Amino acid sequence: MDASKQLLVMDSSPQGRVTESTSKIMNTVSLTLIPALAVSVWVFGWDAVRVLALTSVFCVGFEWLLSKWVSYKIDYMDGSALLTGILLAMNLPSSSPWWLILIGSLVAIGLGKQVFGGLGQNIFNPVLVSRTFLIISFPVELSLWPKPFAYDGSTGATPLGVLKTEGVGALSGTSIGDLAMGQMGGSVGEISALTLLLGAAYLIYKQYIAWEVPALFIGTVFVFTGIFYLIDPTTYADPVFHMFTGGLFIGALYMATDMVTSPLTKKGRIVFGIGCGFFTAVIRLFGSYPEGVSFAIVLMNGFVPLLDKYLPDKKFGMVKNG
Amino acid sequence: MLLRTFKRGGIHPPEEKLSADLAIEYGEIPGSLLVPVNQHIGKPCNVLVKKGTAVKRGDVLAEADGFVSSNVHAPVDGKVQKILNFPQLGGQIKECIQITPDNPGESYQSVLEGDTFQEVDVDGLDRDEIRKTIAKAGLVGMGGAGFPTHVKLSPPPDKTIDTLIINGAECEPYITADHRLMIEKSDELVRGIKILQKLFDDVMIYIGIEENKADAIETLEQATKDEVKMKVIPLKTKYPQGGEKQLIKAVLNREVPSKGLPMDVGVIVQNVGTLKAIYDAFFYQRPLMERVVTVSGNVVKRAGNILVPIGTPVSYLIEKYEIDKSRIKRLVSGGPMMGRTSYSFESPVSKTSSAVLFFDDSVYDTRDENPCIRCGNCIAVCPMGLPVAQVTEMIKANNVTPDIKNYIMDCIECGSCSYVCPADRRLVHWMRFGKNIINREN
């Protein structure tokens, strides 16, 4: 090139940046879900794979369709739609029929995300919007939880369902170790607390998720249910049981920590985590649904703009003059 | 040992101090110099020369207009060729005095050796005299901002200054000009400090240096070991520690109030380069006519620190360091975090050019902004504790409310937010844009 005609780039500082990117974050989160998904396939068989494949294809597909239609730019391959699909699969029973998955994906991508203006604009976690929509609209399908290791389509109640309908006495045979490993009925991804913890630990190490939210979420559920267990152990289940059942781990580690729908500041995250835990415990103990994680998170998502506004970080220099 | 640092925010980009072990070398007088008329913050100065005027080294080319202004001197003997507007390092177009030197190619080292050292009785100096000498020598903050030094050293009588901080943090990647000065000119720096010490009653001096410059810490500890009122403070390496407010927080744990100045907490901060210039002004009667520039970047074959007369064009540095011009995509003056890009190889080195960096596309390439995913990293790293994500959204929406204005005016433009943003958002750029909106309103 003729050096005298060479054009230099004019740009705003800084002339450098980290190697992180939106798609790298999304894909890393997806990859850390592999251990939990592996346990699901072990417990529920190939049905889990079927649900996972369908949600992934449907979610990315719907986002691709919408990208043709809306006026703003949608990067449907940035990994966020795929992550939504994977997390949606983890929130559905492995016996879900294909049409339920189709509706769920449309609700997640359409109603949960794109109606707000796409990535980063949604107030509520798209996956949980979809899950709550399905729980309310299709209560029958969403209460048929395949039995672990049955592989024959037979279904039963989740441990929390048993607790809600038959009381604490019916739980005498369950072992906490089995629950932690994921040997219980439930949705595809919620069952194995330990593998979820493994994946999330990596994300906390990479600083992709804030540790405050899951720690306070799970901690609050533990303390709150623990208080009631101490008051009356014959009516209320023990807090360790509450910790390892239902969607608490996937909710606290992967749903409540969603960057878009959780607060921006540390103070906000602390309140958010405690709030999620509180509402989860209240719904589990006193509500008519056996499980309250998704409702609690969606409810707290609604508070996030307020938390961001009223709990900002302390500005430097807010001291008395001189 | 627990090193001091500022607590709120900050980042640690790769240090890339390629020229840290390379001694300051001397340039030659280039074939033509472009001396910018305004190299400071404040009132523009009045040009005293015109086309054809013969000037001697040290002559005043442009005179300070008022108190907050700064003289500009001829760095070489020569003739004024032209007075013209020319793009500066940093992109703005400013008035420049073009000088054709009498002795192009002469080593600048031999020029400097021609100056005679004159011992000064520091104790006998009068305070006003000190300030006057500094003002006459055209000294400005050489860390990058270019605020006239004599103004900074003249706080109003209701402010008591109890501490002077010498800024040797040099937290920007690549730059090593101050680092080399601290190693090679430590005695001169200490003598410069002693002059400033005279200006205030019972003032304590701290020299803040980041731990990645262990040799500079050691050299200055050695040079100040007999001084009761001088102390070297090693700091944890963290950007933007060289920012005044962050440095004061790190060294003294005092917080400059929002919208306030360091003197509000009894502190004045001076850059290492400025101290060396003060020494020259007193012991050699030499006004500010040259500076050490770090030449570095990812396309240079060899990096370096070079002392050149002010007005030396970048093309001289390119030639001297045998840089392949065709590979240069970005010409940055100052560090990569806060430095500005330029578009002309003929732009001159000014009083505030701490570094000239040459990059190709591999270090950084502009990309489109992606949607904010609310990760909150920009807020976590902001040393000023600003809600960057929300403020920049408001600026983009042209919705600059009084609340938002307060946040914008506290931004020190360090660029940490843009640096960590995974969505490639140009956050600090939007902050500057917001400042422009506010300035337009005023």
mmCIF file of C-alpha atoms in Angstrom, chain B residues 93-311:
data_model
loop_
_atom_site.group_PDB
_atom_site.id
_atom_site.type_symbol
_atom_site.label_atom_id
_atom_site.label_comp_id
_atom_site.label_asym_id
_atom_site.label_seq_id
_atom_site.Cartn_x
_atom_site.Cartn_y
_atom_site.Cartn_z
ATOM 1 C CA ILE B 93 -6.674 20.943 14.932
ATOM 2 C CA LYS B 94 -4.659 23.653 16.690
ATOM 3 C CA GLU B 95 -2.497 26.596 15.810
ATOM 4 C CA CYS B 96 1.163 25.646 15.435
ATOM 5 C CA ILE B 97 4.387 27.565 14.895
ATOM 6 C CA GLN B 98 6.547 25.829 12.335
ATOM 7 C CA ILE B 99 10.251 26.301 12.969
ATOM 8 C CA THR B 100 13.066 25.426 10.606
ATOM 9 C CA PRO B 101 16.032 24.757 12.900
ATOM 10 C CA ASP B 102 19.492 26.151 12.208
ATOM 11 C CA ASN B 103 21.191 22.865 13.004
ATOM 12 C CA PRO B 104 18.970 19.975 11.940
ATOM 13 C CA GLY B 105 20.456 16.609 12.790
ATOM 14 C CA GLU B 106 22.403 17.921 15.805
ATOM 15 C CA SER B 107 22.201 15.610 18.790
ATOM 16 C CA TYR B 108 19.796 16.992 21.347
ATOM 17 C CA GLN B 109 22.089 15.658 24.039
ATOM 18 C CA SER B 110 24.865 18.046 22.981
ATOM 19 C CA VAL B 111 22.341 20.901 22.971
ATOM 20 C CA LEU B 112 21.389 20.081 26.564
ATOM 21 C CA GLU B 113 25.030 19.743 27.610
ATOM 22 C CA GLY B 114 25.533 23.325 26.472
ATOM 23 C CA ASP B 115 23.276 24.536 29.295
ATOM 24 C CA THR B 116 25.118 25.504 32.448
ATOM 25 C CA PHE B 117 24.193 24.200 35.856
ATOM 26 C CA GLN B 118 23.718 26.891 38.460
ATOM 27 C CA GLU B 119 23.412 26.043 42.133
ATOM 28 C CA VAL B 120 20.320 27.514 43.766
ATOM 29 C CA ASP B 121 19.979 28.274 47.442
ATOM 30 C CA VAL B 122 16.593 26.618 47.872
ATOM 31 C CA ASP B 123 16.160 27.881 51.436
ATOM 32 C CA GLY B 124 16.600 31.443 50.263
ATOM 33 C CA LEU B 125 13.838 31.219 47.674
ATOM 34 C CA ASP B 126 10.767 33.333 48.105
ATOM 35 C CA ARG B 127 7.376 31.647 47.569
ATOM 36 C CA ASP B 128 6.158 34.116 44.975
ATOM 37 C CA GLU B 129 9.488 33.870 43.230
ATOM 38 C CA ILE B 130 9.112 30.094 42.988
ATOM 39 C CA ARG B 131 5.651 30.374 41.498
ATOM 40 C CA LYS B 132 6.804 33.059 39.095
ATOM 41 C CA THR B 133 9.749 31.009 37.886
ATOM 42 C CA ILE B 134 7.481 28.003 37.333
ATOM 43 C CA ALA B 135 4.963 30.126 35.442
ATOM 44 C CA LYS B 136 7.657 31.741 33.316
ATOM 45 C CA ALA B 137 9.087 28.343 32.378
ATOM 46 C CA GLY B 138 5.729 27.338 30.895
ATOM 47 C CA LEU B 139 5.295 24.300 33.128
ATOM 48 C CA VAL B 140 2.118 22.262 32.804
ATOM 49 C CA GLY B 141 1.078 18.923 34.255
ATOM 50 C CA MET B 142 3.009 16.456 32.140
ATOM 51 C CA GLY B 143 0.917 13.417 33.018
ATOM 52 C CA GLY B 144 -1.538 14.194 30.245
ATOM 53 C CA ALA B 145 -4.012 16.836 31.373
ATOM 54 C CA GLY B 146 -1.733 19.821 30.909
ATOM 55 C CA PHE B 147 -3.052 22.041 33.672
ATOM 56 C CA PRO B 148 -0.673 24.991 34.302
ATOM 57 C CA THR B 149 1.566 24.007 37.228
ATOM 58 C CA HIS B 150 1.802 27.453 38.827
ATOM 59 C CA VAL B 151 -1.990 27.626 39.070
ATOM 60 C CA LYS B 152 -2.131 24.236 40.740
ATOM 61 C CA LEU B 153 0.533 25.417 43.201
ATOM 62 C CA SER B 154 -1.425 28.560 44.110
ATOM 63 C CA PRO B 155 -4.386 27.330 46.163
ATOM 64 C CA PRO B 156 -6.709 29.979 47.603
ATOM 65 C CA PRO B 157 -5.689 31.076 51.139
ATOM 66 C CA ASP B 158 -8.603 29.234 52.794
ATOM 67 C CA LYS B 159 -7.213 25.862 51.688
ATOM 68 C CA THR B 160 -4.432 24.432 53.839
ATOM 69 C CA ILE B 161 -2.139 22.094 51.956
ATOM 70 C CA ASP B 162 -0.568 19.522 54.263
ATOM 71 C CA THR B 163 0.448 16.872 51.733
ATOM 72 C CA LEU B 164 2.092 16.798 48.358
ATOM 73 C CA ILE B 165 1.785 13.584 46.368
ATOM 74 C CA ILE B 166 4.248 12.872 43.606
ATOM 75 C CA ASN B 167 2.502 10.780 40.997
ATOM 76 C CA GLY B 168 4.754 7.958 39.886
ATOM 77 C CA ALA B 169 1.912 5.468 39.492
ATOM 78 C CA GLU B 170 2.087 5.356 35.687
ATOM 79 C CA CYS B 171 -0.800 2.910 35.615
ATOM 80 C CA GLU B 172 -1.391 2.975 31.858
ATOM 81 C CA PRO B 173 -0.051 0.005 29.900
ATOM 82 C CA TYR B 174 3.026 0.541 27.670
ATOM 83 C CA ILE B 175 4.116 3.945 29.090
ATOM 84 C CA THR B 176 7.470 3.966 30.874
ATOM 85 C CA ALA B 177 8.573 7.601 30.558
ATOM 86 C CA ASP B 178 8.016 8.404 34.252
ATOM 87 C CA HIS B 179 9.444 5.028 35.264
ATOM 88 C CA ARG B 180 12.736 5.798 33.518
ATOM 89 C CA LEU B 181 12.850 9.338 34.921
ATOM 90 C CA MET B 182 12.458 7.964 38.451
ATOM 91 C CA ILE B 183 15.362 5.561 37.931
ATOM 92 C CA GLU B 184 17.725 7.814 36.005
ATOM 93 C CA LYS B 185 16.933 11.230 37.469
ATOM 94 C CA SER B 186 16.072 10.430 41.088
ATOM 95 C CA ASP B 187 18.393 13.055 42.581
ATOM 96 C CA GLU B 188 17.024 15.726 40.259
ATOM 97 C CA LEU B 189 13.483 14.754 41.259
ATOM 98 C CA VAL B 190 14.306 15.044 44.956
ATOM 99 C CA ARG B 191 15.808 18.486 44.397
ATOM 100 C CA GLY B 192 12.680 19.475 42.464
ATOM 101 C CA ILE B 193 10.523 18.242 45.318
ATOM 102 C CA LYS B 194 12.532 20.328 47.791
ATOM 103 C CA ILE B 195 11.612 23.444 45.842
ATOM 104 C CA LEU B 196 7.920 22.592 46.060
ATOM 105 C CA GLN B 197 8.336 21.811 49.751
ATOM 106 C CA LYS B 198 9.263 25.472 50.253
ATOM 107 C CA LEU B 199 5.830 26.554 49.024
ATOM 108 C CA PHE B 200 3.843 25.200 51.951
ATOM 109 C CA ASP B 201 4.315 25.103 55.696
ATOM 110 C CA ASP B 202 5.231 21.759 57.149
ATOM 111 C CA VAL B 203 4.149 19.756 54.136
ATOM 112 C CA MET B 204 4.558 15.968 53.959
ATOM 113 C CA ILE B 205 5.641 14.466 50.633
ATOM 114 C CA TYR B 206 4.544 11.030 49.452
ATOM 115 C CA ILE B 207 5.814 9.488 46.252
ATOM 116 C CA GLY B 208 3.258 6.938 45.012
ATOM 117 C CA ILE B 209 4.757 4.233 42.796
ATOM 118 C CA GLU B 210 3.114 0.989 41.640
ATOM 119 C CA GLU B 211 4.855 -2.206 42.672
ATOM 120 C CA ASN B 212 5.531 -3.236 39.061
ATOM 121 C CA LYS B 213 8.268 -0.593 39.136
ATOM 122 C CA ALA B 214 10.273 -2.174 41.974
ATOM 123 C CA ASP B 215 13.542 -0.652 40.719
ATOM 124 C CA ALA B 216 12.050 2.845 40.789
ATOM 125 C CA ILE B 217 10.742 2.300 44.322
ATOM 126 C CA GLU B 218 14.193 1.174 45.433
ATOM 127 C CA THR B 219 16.010 4.047 43.699
ATOM 128 C CA LEU B 220 13.755 6.695 45.175
ATOM 129 C CA GLU B 221 13.815 5.141 48.642
ATOM 130 C CA GLN B 222 17.584 5.394 48.419
ATOM 131 C CA ALA B 223 17.440 8.994 47.183
ATOM 132 C CA THR B 224 15.035 10.089 49.942
ATOM 133 C CA LYS B 225 16.474 8.100 52.838
ATOM 134 C CA ASP B 226 17.832 11.215 54.571
ATOM 135 C CA GLU B 227 14.623 13.196 54.105
ATOM 136 C CA VAL B 228 12.295 13.122 57.105
ATOM 137 C CA LYS B 229 9.348 14.616 55.271
ATOM 138 C CA MET B 230 9.547 12.451 52.149
ATOM 139 C CA LYS B 231 8.275 8.915 51.879
ATOM 140 C CA VAL B 232 7.968 6.473 49.005
ATOM 141 C CA ILE B 233 4.641 4.618 49.026
ATOM 142 C CA PRO B 234 4.609 1.360 47.036
ATOM 143 C CA LEU B 235 1.155 0.782 45.559
ATOM 144 C CA LYS B 236 -0.601 -2.309 44.275
ATOM 145 C CA THR B 237 -0.619 -2.289 40.475
ATOM 146 C CA LYS B 238 -4.113 -1.310 39.456
ATOM 147 C CA TYR B 239 -5.582 0.965 36.802
ATOM 148 C CA PRO B 240 -6.510 3.919 37.074
ATOM 149 C CA GLN B 241 -4.278 4.548 40.095
ATOM 150 C CA GLY B 242 -2.603 7.493 38.384
ATOM 151 C CA GLY B 243 -5.885 9.387 38.449
ATOM 152 C CA GLU B 244 -5.571 12.116 41.077
ATOM 153 C CA LYS B 245 -8.607 11.108 43.084
ATOM 154 C CA GLN B 246 -7.654 7.424 43.064
ATOM 155 C CA LEU B 247 -4.029 8.188 43.954
ATOM 156 C CA ILE B 248 -5.039 10.342 46.926
ATOM 157 C CA LYS B 249 -7.417 7.606 48.092
ATOM 158 C CA ALA B 250 -4.680 4.993 47.711
ATOM 159 C CA VAL B 251 -1.914 6.926 49.430
ATOM 160 C CA LEU B 252 -3.794 8.805 52.151
ATOM 161 C CA ASN B 253 -7.228 7.152 52.227
ATOM 162 C CA ARG B 254 -8.739 10.620 51.778
ATOM 163 C CA GLU B 255 -11.663 10.988 49.420
ATOM 164 C CA VAL B 256 -11.857 14.065 47.226
ATOM 165 C CA PRO B 257 -15.493 15.154 47.336
ATOM 166 C CA SER B 258 -17.628 14.952 44.228
ATOM 167 C CA LYS B 259 -17.084 18.074 42.090
ATOM 168 C CA GLY B 260 -14.167 18.962 44.401
ATOM 169 C CA LEU B 261 -10.446 19.294 43.851
ATOM 170 C CA PRO B 262 -7.516 17.583 45.621
ATOM 171 C CA MET B 263 -6.882 20.844 47.522
ATOM 172 C CA ASP B 264 -10.260 20.338 49.225
ATOM 173 C CA VAL B 265 -8.631 17.509 51.173
ATOM 174 C CA GLY B 266 -5.362 19.397 51.611
ATOM 175 C CA VAL B 267 -3.453 17.697 48.815
ATOM 176 C CA ILE B 268 -1.672 18.726 45.637
ATOM 177 C CA VAL B 269 -0.608 16.049 43.168
ATOM 178 C CA GLN B 270 2.292 16.558 40.799
ATOM 179 C CA ASN B 271 3.536 14.254 38.085
ATOM 180 C CA VAL B 272 7.125 12.962 38.072
ATOM 181 C CA GLY B 273 7.789 14.539 34.680
ATOM 182 C CA THR B 274 6.672 17.925 35.970
ATOM 183 C CA LEU B 275 9.081 17.620 38.898
ATOM 184 C CA LYS B 276 11.991 17.043 36.539
ATOM 185 C CA ALA B 277 10.894 20.127 34.576
ATOM 186 C CA ILE B 278 10.810 22.165 37.800
ATOM 187 C CA TYR B 279 14.357 21.047 38.530
ATOM 188 C CA ASP B 280 15.448 22.140 35.041
ATOM 189 C CA ALA B 281 13.693 25.483 35.416
ATOM 190 C CA PHE B 282 15.545 26.313 38.624
ATOM 191 C CA PHE B 283 18.963 24.748 38.216
ATOM 192 C CA TYR B 284 19.427 25.273 34.481
ATOM 193 C CA GLN B 285 17.032 28.216 33.883
ATOM 194 C CA ARG B 286 15.662 25.975 31.175
ATOM 195 C CA PRO B 287 11.969 26.419 30.344
ATOM 196 C CA LEU B 288 9.861 23.409 29.358
ATOM 197 C CA MET B 289 11.127 22.670 25.849
ATOM 198 C CA GLU B 290 11.551 18.917 25.745
ATOM 199 C CA ARG B 291 10.102 15.774 27.223
ATOM 200 C CA VAL B 292 10.600 12.027 27.484
ATOM 201 C CA VAL B 293 8.289 10.118 25.180
ATOM 202 C CA THR B 294 7.727 6.366 25.275
ATOM 203 C CA VAL B 295 7.656 4.889 21.787
ATOM 204 C CA SER B 296 5.940 1.525 21.862
ATOM 205 C CA GLY B 297 3.083 -0.560 20.553
ATOM 206 C CA ASN B 298 2.689 -3.895 18.843
ATOM 207 C CA VAL B 299 4.145 -2.912 15.464
ATOM 208 C CA VAL B 300 7.413 -1.440 16.725
ATOM 209 C CA LYS B 301 10.540 -3.555 16.258
ATOM 210 C CA ARG B 302 12.112 -2.016 19.309
ATOM 211 C CA ALA B 303 10.408 0.133 21.888
ATOM 212 C CA GLY B 304 12.134 2.974 23.663
ATOM 213 C CA ASN B 305 12.101 6.091 25.784
ATOM 214 C CA ILE B 306 13.394 9.125 23.989
ATOM 215 C CA LEU B 307 14.008 12.714 25.005
ATOM 216 C CA VAL B 308 12.940 14.968 22.147
ATOM 217 C CA PRO B 309 12.333 18.704 21.734
ATOM 218 C CA ILE B 310 8.671 19.655 21.817
ATOM 219 C CA GLY B 311 7.379 20.021 18.284
#
